[in-house]
Amino acid sequence: VKQLDSIDESVDAMTELLNDVLLLVKIESQQFQYHPVSMDMVPFCRDIVTQFSMMSDGIHHLAFSASAEAMSASADPKLLRHIFSNLLSNAIKYSPQGGEITFELQGEPTGEIRIRVCDQGIGISEADQAHLFDAFHRGENTKQIKGTGLGLWIVRQFVDLHGGAIGVESALQRGATFTITLPAQTKDSAS
């Protein structure tokens, strides 16, 4: 029964992810609303990784680590779910069977939170990295894999709404590491 409930939650999360793509029009027309709340990132991120691990059905190994038991952030949970779901979906999609995917949550002394999603997949060429966050851009080595080229563009828009930053380190056939930095939670946003 517990596994069925978790599967239902995973299906709901994926349905929500697909519906979020419809936000593209709102983003473009600047009608999108950002609703941050004070939240603990550790259980939030752990739950997302657990859901994706179950959906992967053992084909990929997903590992979660956090540098502390609790990390507070002022963030929009719906947008964060979309950001992290997109990065994990891509890591799974572009990794070989049996590949390891890691999701790391690191609190920085400055109060910033750094999130890293690493895979052992096909990697991204240097030329493609320059346009990776452009709308409709798809890497030359991804032509045989389904995708719209909108996912990372939307991710960047949502990271920007948080006042954060996103970057990638990659090489062909050596996987990719996406790093997101979220700003420190201010006293005003903690209340």
C-alpha positions as MATLAB code, in Angstrom:
seq = 'VKQLDSIDESVDAMTELLNDVLLLVKIESQQFQYHPVSMDMVPFCRDIVTQFSMMSDGIHHLAFSASAEAMSASADPKLLRHIFSNLLSNAIKYSPQGGEITFELQGEPTGEIRIRVCDQGIGISEADQAHLFDAFHRGENTKQIKGTGLGLWIVRQFVDLHGGAIGVESALQRGATFTITLPAQTKDSAS';
ca = [
       0.000    0.000    0.000;
       2.834    2.398    0.843;
       4.476    1.763   -2.543;
       1.179    2.352   -4.355;
       0.770    5.662   -2.542;
       4.307    6.654   -3.534;
       3.648    5.685   -7.162;
       0.469    7.808   -7.117;
       2.489   10.741   -5.771;
       5.093   10.258   -8.495;
       2.424   10.230  -11.204;
       0.898   13.386   -9.744;
       4.307   15.076   -9.720;
       4.914   14.208  -13.368;
       1.443   15.457  -14.334;
       2.189   18.714  -12.549;
       5.494   18.954  -14.383;
       3.756   18.636  -17.747;
       1.200   21.250  -16.759;
       3.994   23.626  -15.746;
       5.223   23.701  -19.327;
       2.079   25.704  -20.011;
       3.643   28.444  -17.883;
       5.885   29.230  -20.833;
       3.317   31.656  -22.215;
       2.935   33.343  -18.841;
       6.695   33.719  -18.501;
       7.011   35.219  -21.973;
       4.177   37.672  -21.315;
       5.544   38.487  -17.834;
       2.283   37.429  -16.243;
       3.875   34.775  -14.058;
       3.571   35.051  -10.281;
       6.417   34.140   -7.920;
       5.224   33.074   -4.432;
       8.148   32.393   -2.076;
       7.668   30.804    1.335;
      10.138   29.888    4.052;
      10.858   26.188    3.603;
      13.262   23.445    4.658;
      15.090   22.338    1.521;
      16.340   18.998    2.889;
      13.062   17.033    3.123;
      11.712   18.808    0.042;
      14.675   17.746   -2.118;
      14.917   14.282   -0.556;
      11.257   13.630   -1.453;
      11.806   14.646   -5.088;
      14.844   12.363   -5.407;
      12.892    9.496   -3.787;
      10.031    9.946   -6.257;
      12.392    9.914   -9.232;
      14.245    6.925   -7.843;
      10.985    4.987   -7.702;
      10.029    6.074  -11.227;
      13.452    4.972  -12.487;
      12.532    1.462  -11.311;
      16.145    0.540  -10.555;
      17.385    1.359  -14.059;
      19.440    4.229  -12.628;
      20.888    4.713   -9.168;
      19.855    8.049   -7.632;
      21.698    9.272   -4.542;
      20.829   12.222   -2.307;
      23.152   13.987    0.123;
      22.818   17.112    2.247;
      25.498   18.925    4.239;
      23.076   19.574    7.133;
      19.866   18.090    8.533;
      17.950   21.295    7.782;
      18.499   24.186    5.360;
      16.060   27.067    5.213;
      15.365   28.957    2.022;
      12.852   31.492    0.838;
      11.592   29.866   -2.352;
       8.545   29.036   -4.415;
       7.986   25.275   -3.894;
       6.112   24.840   -7.186;
       8.929   26.438   -9.169;
      11.611   24.512   -7.280;
       9.799   21.239   -7.941;
       9.772   22.096  -11.629;
      13.477   23.044  -11.618;
      14.640   19.909   -9.826;
      12.259   17.588  -11.685;
      13.540   18.885  -15.016;
      17.187   18.421  -14.043;
      16.585   14.909  -12.694;
      14.484   13.949  -15.732;
      17.293   15.093  -18.028;
      19.914   13.255  -15.980;
      17.902   10.039  -16.293;
      17.073   10.567  -19.968;
      20.682   11.180  -21.012;
      22.368    8.571  -18.771;
      23.040    4.930  -19.600;
      21.224    2.157  -17.760;
      22.905    1.558  -14.423;
      24.296    5.087  -14.384;
      24.552    6.960  -11.102;
      22.851   10.304  -10.631;
      23.613   12.391   -7.568;
      21.646   15.246   -6.058;
      23.723   17.238   -3.581;
      22.462   19.990   -1.285;
      25.176   22.157    0.258;
      24.751   25.019    2.703;
      27.406   27.694    2.206;
      28.918   29.875    5.000;
      27.377   32.904    3.247;
      23.899   31.415    3.783;
      23.522   30.550    0.101;
      22.340   27.073   -0.820;
      24.114   25.229   -3.610;
      22.364   22.366   -5.401;
      24.260   20.033   -7.741;
      22.703   17.431  -10.026;
      25.395   15.198  -11.554;
      25.058   12.385  -14.069;
      27.315   10.016  -16.009;
      25.494   10.534  -19.290;
      26.311   11.571  -22.834;
      27.572   14.998  -21.801;
      27.266   18.361  -23.520;
      29.740   19.765  -26.015;
      31.388   23.115  -25.343;
      29.603   24.616  -28.368;
      26.195   23.459  -27.089;
      26.894   24.714  -23.559;
      26.983   28.282  -24.906;
      23.310   27.956  -25.966;
      22.089   25.392  -23.450;
      19.625   27.738  -21.730;
      18.243   29.220  -24.962;
      14.643   28.373  -25.871;
      14.332   25.454  -28.296;
      18.074   24.681  -28.310;
      18.927   20.993  -28.398;
      22.404   19.558  -28.307;
      23.844   17.986  -31.453;
      24.225   14.667  -29.631;
      20.562   14.587  -28.492;
      18.798   14.408  -31.853;
      17.721   10.768  -31.335;
      16.293   11.510  -27.861;
      12.853   13.092  -27.506;
      12.674   16.636  -26.182;
      11.459   20.140  -26.997;
      14.470   22.233  -26.042;
      12.314   24.245  -23.615;
      13.091   22.534  -20.319;
      16.375   24.215  -19.451;
      15.118   27.563  -20.726;
      12.188   27.342  -18.288;
      14.540   26.196  -15.515;
      16.712   29.271  -16.037;
      13.669   31.584  -15.922;
      12.550   30.018  -12.633;
      16.060   30.194  -11.123;
      16.217   33.868  -12.148;
      12.899   34.532  -10.384;
      14.547   33.220   -7.187;
      17.476   35.606   -7.651;
      19.713   32.578   -8.092;
      22.223   31.384  -10.662;
      22.591   28.208  -12.734;
      25.596   26.809  -14.527;
      26.828   23.603  -16.088;
      30.116   21.720  -16.304;
      30.296   18.962  -18.871;
      32.265   17.188  -21.537;
      31.077   14.749  -24.181;
      30.725   11.195  -22.859;
      31.691   12.368  -19.346;
      28.331   13.400  -17.956;
      27.089   16.767  -16.804;
      26.880   18.656  -13.533;
      24.270   21.371  -13.158;
      24.809   23.740  -10.246;
      22.159   26.072   -8.883;
      22.914   28.672   -6.243;
      20.012   30.135   -4.301;
      20.591   33.359   -2.333;
      20.735   33.450    1.453;
      17.388   33.713    3.183;
      16.977   37.231    4.558;
      15.339   37.939    7.909;
      12.393   39.540    6.072;
      11.812   36.412    3.968;
      12.157   34.125    7.004;
       9.057   35.560    8.675;
];
